[in-house]
DNA sequence: AACCAACTCAACCGCCCGAGG
DNA sequence: GCCTCGGGCGGTTGAGTTGGT
């Protein structure tokens, strides 16, 4: 494998390494280390450039390199990290002991990327591809059992992504609905590209109908005809005959254990921008500490959606003084999504 | 067995960034 | 501020391998 030996203009050898060259490099580094890659080839008696030596060492000869197939756990880790970090292969590799960035990059390009595409997910955003979303269930159904087993990890990831995307979009919309009116953007903004990008996860008419129903509810909230949502109700609020009963509203629990914290960039900075700015990776945000390794709570907490018994209330204010609960855990939503997530610390 | 297309992955390339002068 | 250098990173290449016909 590799390329046939060749030499560049300066006479330095290129192409695949011979066992003799490997031996020279390993021997030298074991004895002297690699303080200067530029000087190393000459000192080690190698007719190679320093860059080539460094690459050979870091990607192949390093003693702690782990060889062999990626495990399910490693695959899942890569998927999770990639959903947050993107093509930051070295950063991803730092979470996988013994694996090199090059190896992970190759694994991604040759396996995981294709699998995600096959599953109908955009490999860059990890979100459902809207163009083929409608055919996804059909594609999955067509897959034979062996493929399902082979793709188990990716499929689990994909299904979770879809579920999270739907869940988060519902949450965001309800958050929007339940905000004080002064924070509401014009209706046309709600249907702008940012929100559509989020709601693109919706895959069926049921969800579409749900959103329509929620829009009606919003209007009632804005007009003041209803002030509180009773989730246990089996009938629609007065005047909302077209909407579905609240008991049919989807579970509003936000997943507490975010194995895939990709939803960070789906959070809506409503407190600072009523036009629903969607966070993008690397973008400065008042929610994200700029350089501190210890994230501090935002000065202006995002609006919080709280769930008490069967009713939902919204509140704005200081996160430290607000005690909302999701899934029985007494903590704020943004804490769940950001501060409790170890990856967030790294990204921040 | 022979051919061919798809796949794999080691290695290279070009760009970027930080340090030092 | 500018330049050079070394190191690191992500993208790409292409010979070898594998699998299908």
XYZ file of C-alpha atoms (C1' of nucleotides) in Angstrom:
390
model
C 0.000 0.000 0.000
C 1.105 3.578 -0.439
C 3.072 5.137 -3.184
C 6.127 4.010 -5.021
C 9.323 5.701 -3.849
C 10.126 9.006 -5.464
C 12.303 12.001 -4.752
C 11.507 15.694 -4.728
C 13.625 18.474 -6.237
C 15.919 18.608 -3.236
C 16.568 14.878 -3.451
C 14.574 13.984 -0.360
C 12.774 10.689 -0.513
C 8.998 10.619 -0.616
C 6.477 7.844 -0.628
C 6.132 4.743 1.513
C 8.526 4.158 4.333
C 10.769 1.109 4.373
C 11.238 -0.982 7.526
C 14.827 0.263 7.668
C 13.685 3.882 7.677
C 11.118 3.123 10.352
C 13.771 1.485 12.456
C 16.098 4.471 12.135
C 13.348 6.890 13.081
C 12.135 4.893 16.066
C 15.642 4.310 17.318
C 16.521 7.969 17.106
C 13.352 9.227 18.788
C 13.601 6.647 21.562
C 17.122 7.836 22.252
C 16.895 11.579 21.651
C 13.237 12.486 21.409
C 12.020 14.843 18.718
C 12.822 18.351 19.808
C 13.197 19.577 16.246
C 11.543 17.732 13.417
C 13.433 19.799 10.903
C 16.802 18.723 12.218
C 15.771 15.167 13.002
C 16.109 13.501 9.579
C 19.727 14.526 9.200
C 20.608 13.497 12.735
C 18.777 10.193 12.339
C 20.383 9.483 8.996
C 17.164 9.699 7.055
C 16.794 11.175 3.597
C 13.369 12.558 4.427
C 11.915 15.917 5.279
C 11.048 16.630 8.889
C 7.403 16.832 8.107
C 7.394 13.349 6.663
C 9.185 12.051 9.751
C 6.710 13.698 12.083
C 3.784 12.266 10.169
C 5.259 8.798 10.110
C 5.882 8.916 13.830
C 2.576 10.402 14.931
C 0.409 8.341 12.612
C 2.196 5.031 12.549
C 5.253 4.460 14.679
C 4.226 5.970 18.007
C 4.230 3.164 20.576
C 0.804 4.026 21.977
C -0.978 3.713 18.650
C -4.010 1.485 18.783
C -4.544 -0.637 15.697
C -7.506 -2.537 14.422
C -11.155 -1.914 13.895
C -12.985 0.823 15.711
C -15.247 -0.450 18.458
C -18.916 0.475 18.768
C -18.026 2.782 21.626
C -15.328 4.491 19.620
C -17.669 4.840 16.666
C -20.317 6.389 18.864
C -17.773 8.722 20.408
C -16.654 9.881 16.991
C -20.223 10.500 15.926
C -20.986 12.429 19.063
C -17.839 14.491 18.927
C -18.175 15.173 15.246
C -21.668 16.490 15.751
C -20.193 19.101 18.050
C -16.688 19.684 16.799
C -17.097 19.119 13.092
C -13.984 18.109 11.178
C -11.665 18.866 14.071
C -9.964 15.534 13.785
C -7.190 16.245 16.203
C -9.673 17.381 18.832
C -11.718 14.258 18.280
C -8.607 12.114 18.392
C -7.701 13.560 21.771
C -10.776 11.801 23.166
C -9.839 8.456 21.689
C -6.650 7.166 23.261
C -4.368 5.499 20.767
C -6.237 6.719 17.725
C -4.732 9.274 15.387
C -6.494 12.155 13.735
C -5.599 10.683 10.376
C -7.109 7.333 11.255
C -10.293 8.916 12.531
C -10.512 11.135 9.495
C -10.163 8.125 7.213
C -12.690 6.165 9.226
C -15.112 9.036 9.031
C -14.702 9.551 5.307
C -14.867 5.898 4.395
C -17.480 4.615 6.849
C -19.395 6.951 9.088
C -20.036 9.685 6.572
C -21.499 7.244 4.110
C -23.584 5.567 6.758
C -25.072 8.852 7.901
C -25.866 9.762 4.308
C -27.469 6.378 3.820
C -29.526 6.987 6.900
C -30.718 10.255 5.443
C -28.668 12.537 7.654
C -26.467 15.372 6.628
C -22.995 14.255 7.741
C -21.961 17.805 8.500
C -24.931 18.954 10.536
C -26.035 15.501 11.767
C -29.561 16.557 11.066
C -32.100 14.947 8.841
C -31.788 15.890 5.212
C -35.105 17.465 4.375
C -34.913 16.486 0.733
C -34.955 12.797 1.447
C -36.580 12.849 4.847
C -39.855 11.539 3.604
C -38.169 8.482 2.186
C -36.149 7.703 5.307
C -38.553 5.207 6.878
C -38.786 3.447 3.565
C -35.020 3.283 3.237
C -34.678 1.880 6.723
C -37.363 -0.670 6.035
C -35.522 -1.758 2.955
C -32.307 -2.389 4.796
C -31.738 -6.057 5.483
C -30.971 -7.465 8.895
C -27.257 -7.684 8.369
C -27.051 -4.051 7.409
C -29.086 -3.142 10.412
C -26.644 -4.949 12.628
C -23.664 -3.379 10.901
C -25.215 0.041 11.133
C -26.563 -0.361 14.601
C -24.452 2.314 16.149
C -25.078 4.814 13.397
C -28.732 4.035 13.337
C -29.036 4.525 17.061
C -27.251 7.795 16.658
C -29.444 8.822 13.775
C -32.640 7.939 15.564
C -31.553 9.797 18.636
C -30.600 12.790 16.545
C -33.973 12.830 14.919
C -35.766 12.423 18.217
C -33.688 15.162 19.794
C -34.215 17.492 16.890
C -37.955 17.024 17.039
C -37.960 17.342 20.803
C -35.865 20.468 20.739
C -37.906 22.085 18.021
C -41.082 21.443 19.999
C -39.436 22.857 23.049
C -38.251 25.933 21.239
C -41.617 26.560 19.732
C -43.359 26.198 23.051
C -40.788 28.455 24.601
C -41.583 30.975 21.963
C -45.300 30.577 22.474
C -45.095 31.014 26.181
C -42.872 34.046 26.227
C -44.165 37.427 27.261
C -45.557 39.078 24.168
C -42.902 41.778 24.105
C -40.360 39.127 23.203
C -42.308 37.742 20.328
C -40.817 38.407 16.949
C -43.170 39.185 14.103
C -44.914 36.103 12.852
C -43.038 36.270 9.602
C -39.752 35.993 11.448
C -40.849 32.827 13.126
C -41.098 31.183 9.792
C -37.700 32.493 8.761
C -34.842 30.312 7.760
C -33.492 29.770 11.247
C -36.666 28.333 12.547
C -37.275 26.344 9.439
C -33.820 24.885 9.810
C -34.802 23.682 13.228
C -38.215 22.451 12.349
C -36.940 20.700 9.288
C -36.542 17.752 11.592
C -40.264 17.260 11.551
C -41.055 14.349 9.442
C -44.769 13.929 9.256
C -48.085 15.644 9.041
C -48.823 14.970 12.673
C -46.032 17.253 13.698
C -47.056 19.786 11.152
C -50.541 19.745 12.571
C -49.117 20.070 16.026
C -47.308 23.227 15.031
C -50.470 24.617 13.519
C -52.274 23.862 16.746
C -49.553 25.470 18.739
C -49.788 28.552 16.581
C -53.441 28.794 17.543
C -52.532 28.404 21.161
C -49.979 31.161 20.771
C -52.617 33.487 19.485
C -54.800 32.713 22.472
C -51.932 33.323 24.819
C -51.137 36.596 23.139
C -54.752 37.704 23.236
C -54.996 36.640 26.855
C -57.882 34.250 26.336
C -55.800 31.546 27.974
C -53.031 32.082 30.480
C -51.962 28.597 31.335
C -51.706 25.335 29.520
C -53.119 22.294 31.200
C -51.337 19.349 29.705
C -53.639 16.836 31.324
C -56.655 18.277 29.567
C -58.200 15.954 27.051
C -60.050 18.732 25.310
C -58.863 21.763 23.474
C -59.104 25.158 25.108
C -62.214 27.143 24.292
C -62.084 28.605 20.832
C -59.400 26.224 19.663
C -61.552 23.568 18.113
C -59.040 22.911 15.369
C -56.235 22.152 17.714
C -55.469 18.780 19.126
C -56.202 18.010 22.787
C -53.390 18.936 25.098
C -53.160 15.418 26.351
C -51.955 14.616 22.869
C -49.173 17.107 23.043
C -45.838 15.370 22.879
C -43.749 14.736 25.897
C -42.067 17.970 26.753
C -39.260 16.502 28.759
C -35.916 17.619 27.530
C -33.497 14.701 27.454
C -31.341 15.065 30.521
C -28.443 12.959 29.396
C -27.148 14.534 26.269
C -24.834 11.979 24.814
C -25.056 14.057 21.687
C -24.801 17.661 22.694
C -25.221 18.924 19.180
C -28.278 20.792 20.261
C -26.073 23.526 21.604
C -26.249 25.288 18.297
C -29.975 24.875 18.172
C -30.501 26.926 21.276
C -32.232 30.162 20.657
C -30.868 33.307 22.140
C -34.229 34.824 22.760
C -33.091 36.963 25.629
C -30.766 38.971 23.441
C -32.219 38.663 20.026
C -35.923 38.368 19.434
C -35.255 37.257 15.894
C -34.260 33.828 17.106
C -30.568 33.807 16.420
C -29.472 30.226 16.171
C -26.057 29.587 17.580
C -23.499 28.318 15.182
C -20.315 26.575 16.136
C -17.557 28.900 17.171
C -19.792 31.902 17.134
C -19.455 34.256 20.036
C -22.449 34.204 22.227
C -23.304 35.804 25.522
C -24.148 32.340 26.758
C -20.729 31.024 26.069
C -17.791 32.130 28.173
C -15.188 33.442 25.770
C -12.018 31.982 27.175
C -12.509 30.996 30.779
C -12.137 27.308 31.467
C -14.814 27.584 34.106
C -18.072 28.579 32.524
C -20.044 31.076 34.487
C -23.790 31.486 34.325
C -24.883 34.030 31.758
C -25.645 37.446 33.117
C -28.970 37.352 31.366
C -30.380 33.893 31.569
C -32.346 32.591 28.658
C -36.063 32.329 29.193
C -36.861 29.168 31.024
C -39.647 26.777 30.451
C -40.724 25.193 33.645
C -42.964 22.256 34.148
C -44.887 21.872 37.337
C -47.339 19.028 37.643
C -49.428 19.250 34.543
C -49.028 22.897 33.716
C -46.358 24.843 31.972
C -45.188 28.283 32.925
C -42.483 30.474 31.574
C -40.167 32.722 33.433
C -37.368 35.064 32.648
C -34.558 35.848 34.957
C -31.458 34.831 36.752
C -30.735 31.190 36.270
C -29.335 30.759 39.722
C -32.565 31.872 41.298
C -34.833 29.947 39.010
C -35.503 26.377 39.790
C -37.205 24.705 36.933
C -37.496 21.015 36.520
C -37.321 18.603 33.659
C -37.611 14.909 34.024
C -37.617 15.246 37.773
C -34.244 16.935 37.915
C -34.126 20.319 39.569
C -31.931 22.304 37.295
C -32.259 24.828 34.550
C -32.555 23.918 30.940
C -29.527 25.803 29.836
C -27.528 24.181 32.588
C -28.595 20.839 31.252
C -27.689 21.724 27.744
C -24.502 23.611 28.293
C -22.892 23.672 31.673
C -23.482 20.053 32.584
C -22.011 18.956 29.349
C -18.288 18.273 29.613
C -17.913 18.882 25.918
C -19.295 22.344 26.318
C -16.376 23.200 28.569
C -13.997 22.114 25.901
C -15.750 23.995 23.147
C -16.025 27.068 25.234
C -8.804 -16.922 -13.967
C -9.296 -12.326 -15.526
C -11.111 -8.043 -15.375
C -12.953 -3.999 -13.265
C -14.911 -0.906 -9.950
C -15.106 0.409 -5.323
C -12.822 0.801 -1.220
C -8.940 1.589 2.103
C -5.538 4.201 4.290
C -0.634 5.790 4.389
C 1.339 9.669 2.819
C 1.548 14.122 0.778
C 0.114 19.011 0.020
C -1.097 23.468 1.145
C -2.635 26.463 4.402
C -2.724 28.477 8.941
C -0.951 29.991 13.335
C 2.163 31.178 16.981
C 6.845 32.241 18.341
C 10.916 34.657 17.749
C 13.895 38.028 15.586
C 4.164 45.736 11.743
C 6.768 42.509 8.899
C 9.251 38.356 7.929
C 10.802 33.656 8.692
C 10.472 29.267 10.659
C 8.552 25.202 12.771
C 4.741 22.685 13.793
C 0.038 21.297 13.300
C -4.164 20.530 10.862
C -7.652 19.290 7.323
C -8.162 17.950 2.611
C -6.650 15.168 -1.085
C -4.150 11.645 -3.578
C -3.204 7.229 -5.460
C -1.190 2.412 -5.017
C -2.687 -1.653 -3.053
C -6.635 -4.503 -1.656
C -11.093 -6.448 -1.922
C -15.245 -7.983 -3.841
C -18.348 -8.670 -7.607
C -19.120 -10.348 -12.271
